[in-house]
Amino acid sequence: MNNPIGQLNKIFDSRIRIGIMSALMVNEDVNFNDLKALIDVTDGNLATHLKTLEENNFIKVEKGFIGRKTNTVYSITKVGEKAFRAHIDALEIIIKGLN
Amino acid sequence: MQDNKDASLEALQEIRSIMDRSARFISLSGWSGVWAGAIALVGSYIAYGWMQKPDYGYARAQINEGSVTSFSPFIMHIILLALSVFIIAFAGGYYFTYKKAQSQGHKLWNNASRQMLIQLLFPLLVGGIFTMFFIYYGCAIFIAPACLVFYGLALISASRHTLSDIRYLGMLDVVLGCVNLFFPGHGLLFWAAGFGLLHILYGVIMWNKYDK
């Protein structure tokens, strides 16, 4: 039997990245400020984690404008959705396996 | 090993909480429902009182027969009353929900509440236009059924973005509106039941379930 802990994705080790992925799983897209309020992090911190997820092709970034203000929205990619589901499955197996 | 389990459980709970909070507006207070229902009942009572007045006797007969044409003074008064009821009910509902969001440390204006309002207001606006034209063309017997059906559909459409229980309130309002079509001339009674009693009942159930 392979070890479920080995199935956990290292990229989702951080609470902030888990938060971003969770929000994007259930919404078509979410903008930066809504993510910030939802996960309760600083701008810089959130931006760093978003960058990591983007570099891994887990999320898509679209820069737009509302009037003159920039409005950057984030959405999940197919790859990201698959990876995140696998991560949740692994978490579940760990919990069930130890009961 | 136990550490892994705890960490996993915590991660899953966090995922669930964020998913709920980002897609659904869960700060809706039960008191908002009770308030809206109480205001609707007061409004219905005032309208009922007006209909008993001799001055309005003719208008009442017209409404029951469904032969009111365009906007008579009586109809204008009823429209103003209905708008006041809507505004007072909405303002109070907003207040209780604002209080609840504040005590939970949630923001009132976010992605979920925006989605909820759009889904709610669009059917409501369409219903408003239909109702206005029913009044204008003298089809008074359709006013209460149209209000109930469109409001119910608005709630069903908004329920995807808030506490899902609100869907059942919407369904009951739609059914009540349809049943009202079989009983022309009793619009006010159905209106009071749908907007008054059902709201209060729903509010109490929600308060019991989520706020207590």
Tab-separated table of C-alpha atoms in Angstrom:
chain	number	residue	atom	x	y	z
A	1	MET	CA	0.000	0.000	0.000
A	2	ASN	CA	1.406	3.395	-0.870
A	3	ASN	CA	1.638	6.001	1.830
A	4	PRO	CA	-1.148	8.602	1.583
A	5	ILE	CA	1.113	11.226	3.114
A	6	GLY	CA	3.259	10.864	0.024
A	7	GLN	CA	0.218	11.777	-2.078
A	8	LEU	CA	-0.087	15.182	-0.415
A	9	ASN	CA	0.965	17.965	-2.716
A	10	LYS	CA	3.828	19.992	-1.244
A	11	ILE	CA	2.533	23.104	-2.968
A	12	PHE	CA	-0.606	22.970	-0.833
A	13	ASP	CA	1.362	22.897	2.405
A	14	SER	CA	0.511	26.512	3.127
A	15	ARG	CA	-2.758	27.640	4.674
A	16	ILE	CA	-2.894	30.606	2.322
A	17	ARG	CA	-2.497	28.524	-0.835
A	18	ILE	CA	-5.171	26.114	0.406
A	19	GLY	CA	-7.441	29.097	0.999
A	20	ILE	CA	-6.879	30.483	-2.501
A	21	MET	CA	-7.557	27.112	-4.133
A	22	SER	CA	-10.687	26.507	-2.032
A	23	ALA	CA	-12.186	29.847	-3.020
A	24	LEU	CA	-11.378	29.332	-6.708
A	25	MET	CA	-12.847	25.817	-6.709
A	26	VAL	CA	-16.354	27.093	-5.990
A	27	ASN	CA	-16.290	30.405	-7.896
A	28	GLU	CA	-15.816	31.139	-11.564
A	29	ASP	CA	-13.348	33.844	-10.621
A	30	VAL	CA	-12.433	35.880	-7.559
A	31	ASN	CA	-10.645	39.235	-7.449
A	32	PHE	CA	-7.626	40.123	-5.341
A	33	ASN	CA	-9.459	42.113	-2.669
A	34	ASP	CA	-12.104	39.459	-2.100
A	35	LEU	CA	-9.390	36.818	-1.721
A	36	LYS	CA	-7.551	39.050	0.718
A	37	ALA	CA	-10.633	39.520	2.913
A	38	LEU	CA	-11.568	35.852	2.694
A	39	ILE	CA	-8.216	34.441	3.734
A	40	ASP	CA	-7.189	37.349	5.953
A	41	VAL	CA	-3.637	37.987	4.710
A	42	THR	CA	-1.498	40.981	3.771
A	43	ASP	CA	-1.210	42.133	0.143
A	44	GLY	CA	2.412	41.055	-0.227
A	45	ASN	CA	1.878	37.662	1.306
A	46	LEU	CA	-1.136	36.923	-0.889
A	47	ALA	CA	0.661	38.115	-4.025
A	48	THR	CA	3.623	35.800	-3.340
A	49	HIS	CA	1.411	32.753	-2.923
A	50	LEU	CA	-0.662	33.643	-5.990
A	51	LYS	CA	2.571	33.868	-7.968
A	52	THR	CA	3.639	30.381	-6.852
A	53	LEU	CA	0.275	28.901	-7.845
A	54	GLU	CA	0.402	30.685	-11.178
A	55	GLU	CA	3.915	29.414	-11.892
A	56	ASN	CA	2.655	25.886	-11.269
A	57	ASN	CA	-0.167	26.469	-13.761
A	58	PHE	CA	-2.749	25.896	-11.045
A	59	ILE	CA	-4.429	29.267	-11.500
A	60	LYS	CA	-5.006	31.765	-14.305
A	61	VAL	CA	-4.596	35.493	-13.877
A	62	GLU	CA	-6.571	38.077	-15.823
A	63	LYS	CA	-5.812	41.732	-15.464
A	64	GLY	CA	-8.707	44.016	-16.205
A	65	PHE	CA	-10.025	47.439	-15.349
A	66	ILE	CA	-13.092	48.710	-13.573
A	67	GLY	CA	-13.130	52.342	-14.622
A	68	ARG	CA	-9.551	53.414	-13.986
A	69	LYS	CA	-8.814	50.991	-11.173
A	70	THR	CA	-7.070	47.751	-11.974
A	71	ASN	CA	-9.116	44.680	-11.230
A	72	THR	CA	-7.157	41.446	-11.298
A	73	VAL	CA	-9.225	38.299	-11.207
A	74	TYR	CA	-8.043	34.774	-10.588
A	75	SER	CA	-9.548	31.489	-11.714
A	76	ILE	CA	-8.579	27.858	-11.362
A	77	THR	CA	-7.110	25.815	-14.246
A	78	LYS	CA	-7.968	22.190	-15.116
A	79	VAL	CA	-4.522	21.158	-13.840
A	80	GLY	CA	-5.073	23.054	-10.609
A	81	GLU	CA	-8.499	21.565	-10.045
A	82	LYS	CA	-7.175	18.036	-10.565
A	83	ALA	CA	-4.206	18.583	-8.252
A	84	PHE	CA	-6.355	20.125	-5.535
A	85	ARG	CA	-8.928	17.310	-5.688
A	86	ALA	CA	-6.121	14.748	-5.373
A	87	HIS	CA	-4.817	16.667	-2.362
A	88	ILE	CA	-8.254	16.659	-0.676
A	89	ASP	CA	-8.612	12.922	-1.388
A	90	ALA	CA	-5.230	12.274	0.238
A	91	LEU	CA	-6.256	14.311	3.299
A	92	GLU	CA	-9.432	12.238	3.593
A	93	ILE	CA	-7.532	8.966	3.339
A	94	ILE	CA	-5.187	10.052	6.123
A	95	ILE	CA	-8.106	10.876	8.402
A	96	LYS	CA	-10.027	7.680	7.644
A	97	GLY	CA	-6.950	5.454	7.768
A	98	LEU	CA	-6.194	6.394	11.332
A	99	ASN	CA	-9.655	5.967	12.770
B	1	MET	CA	0.787	9.795	12.978
B	2	GLN	CA	-1.847	11.484	15.142
B	3	ASP	CA	-0.263	14.813	14.250
B	4	ASN	CA	-0.791	14.105	10.565
B	5	LYS	CA	-4.405	13.280	11.199
B	6	ASP	CA	-5.029	16.471	13.154
B	7	ALA	CA	-3.290	18.570	10.535
B	8	SER	CA	-5.323	16.925	7.767
B	9	LEU	CA	-8.573	17.436	9.615
B	10	GLU	CA	-7.729	21.065	10.210
B	11	ALA	CA	-6.851	21.557	6.541
B	12	LEU	CA	-10.142	20.000	5.412
B	13	GLN	CA	-12.138	22.156	7.813
B	14	GLU	CA	-10.353	25.243	6.543
B	15	ILE	CA	-11.100	24.247	2.915
B	16	ARG	CA	-14.736	23.737	3.728
B	17	SER	CA	-15.059	27.021	5.599
B	18	ILE	CA	-13.464	29.028	2.780
B	19	MET	CA	-15.596	27.303	0.142
B	20	ASP	CA	-18.756	28.113	2.094
B	21	ARG	CA	-17.804	31.684	2.867
B	22	SER	CA	-16.624	32.509	-0.652
B	23	ALA	CA	-19.600	31.089	-2.549
B	24	ARG	CA	-22.443	31.614	-0.107
B	25	PHE	CA	-23.524	34.619	1.847
B	26	ILE	CA	-24.183	32.998	5.196
B	27	SER	CA	-24.684	36.043	7.414
B	28	LEU	CA	-28.367	36.331	6.562
B	29	SER	CA	-30.128	36.763	9.905
B	30	GLY	CA	-33.344	35.014	10.927
B	31	TRP	CA	-34.513	38.293	12.456
B	32	SER	CA	-34.464	39.823	8.975
B	33	GLY	CA	-37.179	37.355	7.971
B	34	VAL	CA	-39.269	37.985	11.083
B	35	TRP	CA	-38.977	41.741	10.568
B	36	ALA	CA	-39.959	41.590	6.880
B	37	GLY	CA	-42.920	39.365	7.732
B	38	ALA	CA	-44.153	41.642	10.522
B	39	ILE	CA	-43.932	44.726	8.284
B	40	ALA	CA	-45.807	42.888	5.505
B	41	LEU	CA	-48.589	42.006	7.949
B	42	VAL	CA	-48.864	45.633	9.132
B	43	GLY	CA	-48.979	46.772	5.492
B	44	SER	CA	-51.689	44.235	4.641
B	45	TYR	CA	-53.722	45.360	7.640
B	46	ILE	CA	-53.531	49.005	6.535
B	47	ALA	CA	-54.546	48.052	2.979
B	48	TYR	CA	-57.416	45.974	4.343
B	49	GLY	CA	-58.565	48.973	6.411
B	50	TRP	CA	-58.518	51.200	3.322
B	51	MET	CA	-60.613	48.740	1.382
B	52	GLN	CA	-63.319	48.894	4.061
B	53	LYS	CA	-63.677	52.679	3.689
B	54	PRO	CA	-66.765	53.747	1.763
B	55	ASP	CA	-64.686	56.126	-0.412
B	56	TYR	CA	-62.746	53.180	-1.635
B	57	GLY	CA	-65.712	50.872	-1.908
B	58	TYR	CA	-65.952	51.350	-5.642
B	59	ALA	CA	-62.271	50.608	-6.052
B	60	ARG	CA	-62.555	47.464	-3.996
B	61	ALA	CA	-65.369	46.212	-6.201
B	62	GLN	CA	-63.266	47.015	-9.244
B	63	ILE	CA	-60.264	45.183	-7.852
B	64	ASN	CA	-62.312	42.119	-7.057
B	65	GLU	CA	-63.835	42.173	-10.515
B	66	GLY	CA	-60.488	42.923	-12.047
B	67	SER	CA	-61.779	45.948	-13.913
B	68	VAL	CA	-59.588	48.739	-12.515
B	69	THR	CA	-58.060	50.675	-15.389
B	70	SER	CA	-54.795	52.606	-15.209
B	71	PHE	CA	-53.713	54.322	-12.003
B	72	SER	CA	-56.671	55.547	-9.954
B	73	PRO	CA	-55.912	57.461	-6.709
B	74	PHE	CA	-56.727	54.369	-4.681
B	75	ILE	CA	-54.318	52.267	-6.706
B	76	MET	CA	-51.661	54.976	-6.322
B	77	HIS	CA	-52.103	54.831	-2.532
B	78	ILE	CA	-51.790	51.065	-2.567
B	79	ILE	CA	-48.634	51.272	-4.703
B	80	LEU	CA	-47.101	53.827	-2.312
B	81	LEU	CA	-48.001	51.622	0.637
B	82	ALA	CA	-46.461	48.580	-1.058
B	83	LEU	CA	-43.272	50.499	-1.844
B	84	SER	CA	-43.028	51.742	1.757
B	85	VAL	CA	-43.516	48.205	3.042
B	86	PHE	CA	-40.780	46.991	0.705
B	87	ILE	CA	-38.318	49.719	1.738
B	88	ILE	CA	-38.959	49.394	5.503
B	89	ALA	CA	-38.796	45.592	5.304
B	90	PHE	CA	-35.570	45.735	3.277
B	91	ALA	CA	-33.935	48.357	5.542
B	92	GLY	CA	-34.733	46.342	8.688
B	93	GLY	CA	-33.635	43.123	7.044
B	94	TYR	CA	-30.370	44.782	6.079
B	95	TYR	CA	-29.857	46.051	9.636
B	96	PHE	CA	-30.237	42.628	11.294
B	97	THR	CA	-28.022	40.969	8.692
B	98	TYR	CA	-25.412	43.716	9.078
B	99	LYS	CA	-25.418	43.116	12.855
B	100	LYS	CA	-24.972	39.381	12.356
B	101	ALA	CA	-22.136	39.792	9.855
B	102	GLN	CA	-20.428	42.209	12.237
B	103	SER	CA	-20.653	39.860	15.208
B	104	GLN	CA	-19.230	37.024	13.076
B	105	GLY	CA	-16.463	39.267	11.787
B	106	HIS	CA	-17.589	38.756	8.183
B	107	LYS	CA	-17.754	41.407	5.528
B	108	LEU	CA	-21.210	42.286	4.255
B	109	TRP	CA	-20.072	43.195	0.756
B	110	ASN	CA	-18.181	40.381	-0.917
B	111	ASN	CA	-18.259	38.137	-3.937
B	112	ALA	CA	-21.026	35.956	-2.472
B	113	SER	CA	-23.354	38.765	-1.381
B	114	ARG	CA	-22.876	40.479	-4.749
B	115	GLN	CA	-23.855	37.303	-6.585
B	116	MET	CA	-26.802	36.814	-4.252
B	117	LEU	CA	-28.120	40.345	-4.861
B	118	ILE	CA	-27.823	40.043	-8.647
B	119	GLN	CA	-29.635	36.703	-8.626
B	120	LEU	CA	-32.307	38.152	-6.342
B	121	LEU	CA	-32.851	41.525	-7.981
B	122	PHE	CA	-33.159	40.411	-11.592
B	123	PRO	CA	-36.322	38.271	-11.187
B	124	LEU	CA	-37.637	40.865	-8.725
B	125	LEU	CA	-37.260	43.649	-11.287
B	126	VAL	CA	-39.013	41.581	-13.958
B	127	GLY	CA	-41.794	40.872	-11.459
B	128	GLY	CA	-42.086	44.586	-10.707
B	129	ILE	CA	-42.511	45.394	-14.421
B	130	PHE	CA	-45.150	42.671	-14.841
B	131	THR	CA	-47.039	43.848	-11.767
B	132	MET	CA	-47.012	47.469	-12.957
B	133	PHE	CA	-48.456	46.436	-16.321
B	134	PHE	CA	-51.099	44.233	-14.702
B	135	ILE	CA	-52.166	47.301	-12.728
B	136	TYR	CA	-52.001	49.552	-15.773
B	137	TYR	CA	-54.120	47.254	-17.935
B	138	GLY	CA	-56.621	46.713	-15.136
B	139	CYS	CA	-55.784	43.085	-14.385
B	140	ALA	CA	-55.816	43.634	-10.613
B	141	ILE	CA	-56.514	39.986	-9.875
B	142	PHE	CA	-53.017	39.147	-11.121
B	143	ILE	CA	-51.181	41.589	-8.815
B	144	ALA	CA	-50.850	39.380	-5.730
B	145	PRO	CA	-50.153	36.158	-7.682
B	146	ALA	CA	-47.479	37.928	-9.758
B	147	CYS	CA	-45.840	39.428	-6.637
B	148	LEU	CA	-45.739	36.031	-4.941
B	149	VAL	CA	-44.572	34.019	-7.958
B	150	PHE	CA	-41.801	36.409	-9.005
B	151	TYR	CA	-40.622	36.910	-5.422
B	152	GLY	CA	-40.551	33.143	-4.948
B	153	LEU	CA	-38.556	32.674	-8.154
B	154	ALA	CA	-36.162	35.430	-7.027
B	155	LEU	CA	-35.547	33.587	-3.742
B	156	ILE	CA	-34.992	30.278	-5.526
B	157	SER	CA	-32.503	31.938	-7.846
B	158	ALA	CA	-30.674	33.645	-4.938
B	159	SER	CA	-30.587	30.478	-2.833
B	160	ARG	CA	-27.494	29.200	-4.636
B	161	HIS	CA	-25.528	32.035	-3.079
B	162	THR	CA	-26.877	32.062	0.453
B	163	LEU	CA	-28.363	29.682	3.040
B	164	SER	CA	-29.972	27.060	0.803
B	165	ASP	CA	-33.039	26.844	3.096
B	166	ILE	CA	-34.315	30.019	1.472
B	167	ARG	CA	-35.177	27.902	-1.581
B	168	TYR	CA	-38.078	26.285	0.303
B	169	LEU	CA	-39.487	29.690	1.238
B	170	GLY	CA	-39.290	30.591	-2.457
B	171	MET	CA	-41.057	27.405	-3.524
B	172	LEU	CA	-43.874	27.961	-1.021
B	173	ASP	CA	-44.346	31.534	-2.274
B	174	VAL	CA	-44.532	30.326	-5.891
B	175	VAL	CA	-47.109	27.657	-4.951
B	176	LEU	CA	-49.124	30.184	-2.949
B	177	GLY	CA	-49.098	32.595	-5.895
B	178	CYS	CA	-50.361	29.879	-8.232
B	179	VAL	CA	-53.081	28.790	-5.794
B	180	ASN	CA	-54.164	32.436	-5.568
B	181	LEU	CA	-55.043	32.275	-9.287
B	182	PHE	CA	-57.877	29.893	-8.366
B	183	PHE	CA	-59.246	32.394	-5.840
B	184	PRO	CA	-59.472	35.784	-7.563
B	185	GLY	CA	-60.422	38.641	-5.252
B	186	HIS	CA	-58.551	37.204	-2.275
B	187	GLY	CA	-55.185	38.607	-3.318
B	188	LEU	CA	-54.603	40.532	-0.102
B	189	LEU	CA	-55.155	37.429	1.991
B	190	PHE	CA	-52.644	35.437	-0.060
B	191	TRP	CA	-50.252	38.381	-0.093
B	192	ALA	CA	-50.391	38.585	3.726
B	193	ALA	CA	-49.879	34.831	4.042
B	194	GLY	CA	-46.962	34.700	1.586
B	195	PHE	CA	-45.100	37.829	2.587
B	196	GLY	CA	-46.204	38.013	6.220
B	197	LEU	CA	-46.748	34.608	7.799
B	198	LEU	CA	-44.244	32.638	5.672
B	199	HIS	CA	-41.477	35.195	6.320
B	200	ILE	CA	-42.071	35.089	10.077
B	201	LEU	CA	-42.172	31.297	10.080
B	202	TYR	CA	-39.016	31.121	7.976
B	203	GLY	CA	-37.259	33.724	10.154
B	204	VAL	CA	-38.016	31.820	13.356
B	205	ILE	CA	-36.806	28.520	11.846
B	206	MET	CA	-33.602	30.162	10.556
B	207	TRP	CA	-32.975	31.907	13.854
B	208	ASN	CA	-33.372	28.597	15.632
B	209	LYS	CA	-31.061	26.819	13.207
B	210	TYR	CA	-28.229	29.313	12.660
B	211	ASP	CA	-28.400	32.311	15.015
B	212	LYS	CA	-29.152	30.898	18.446
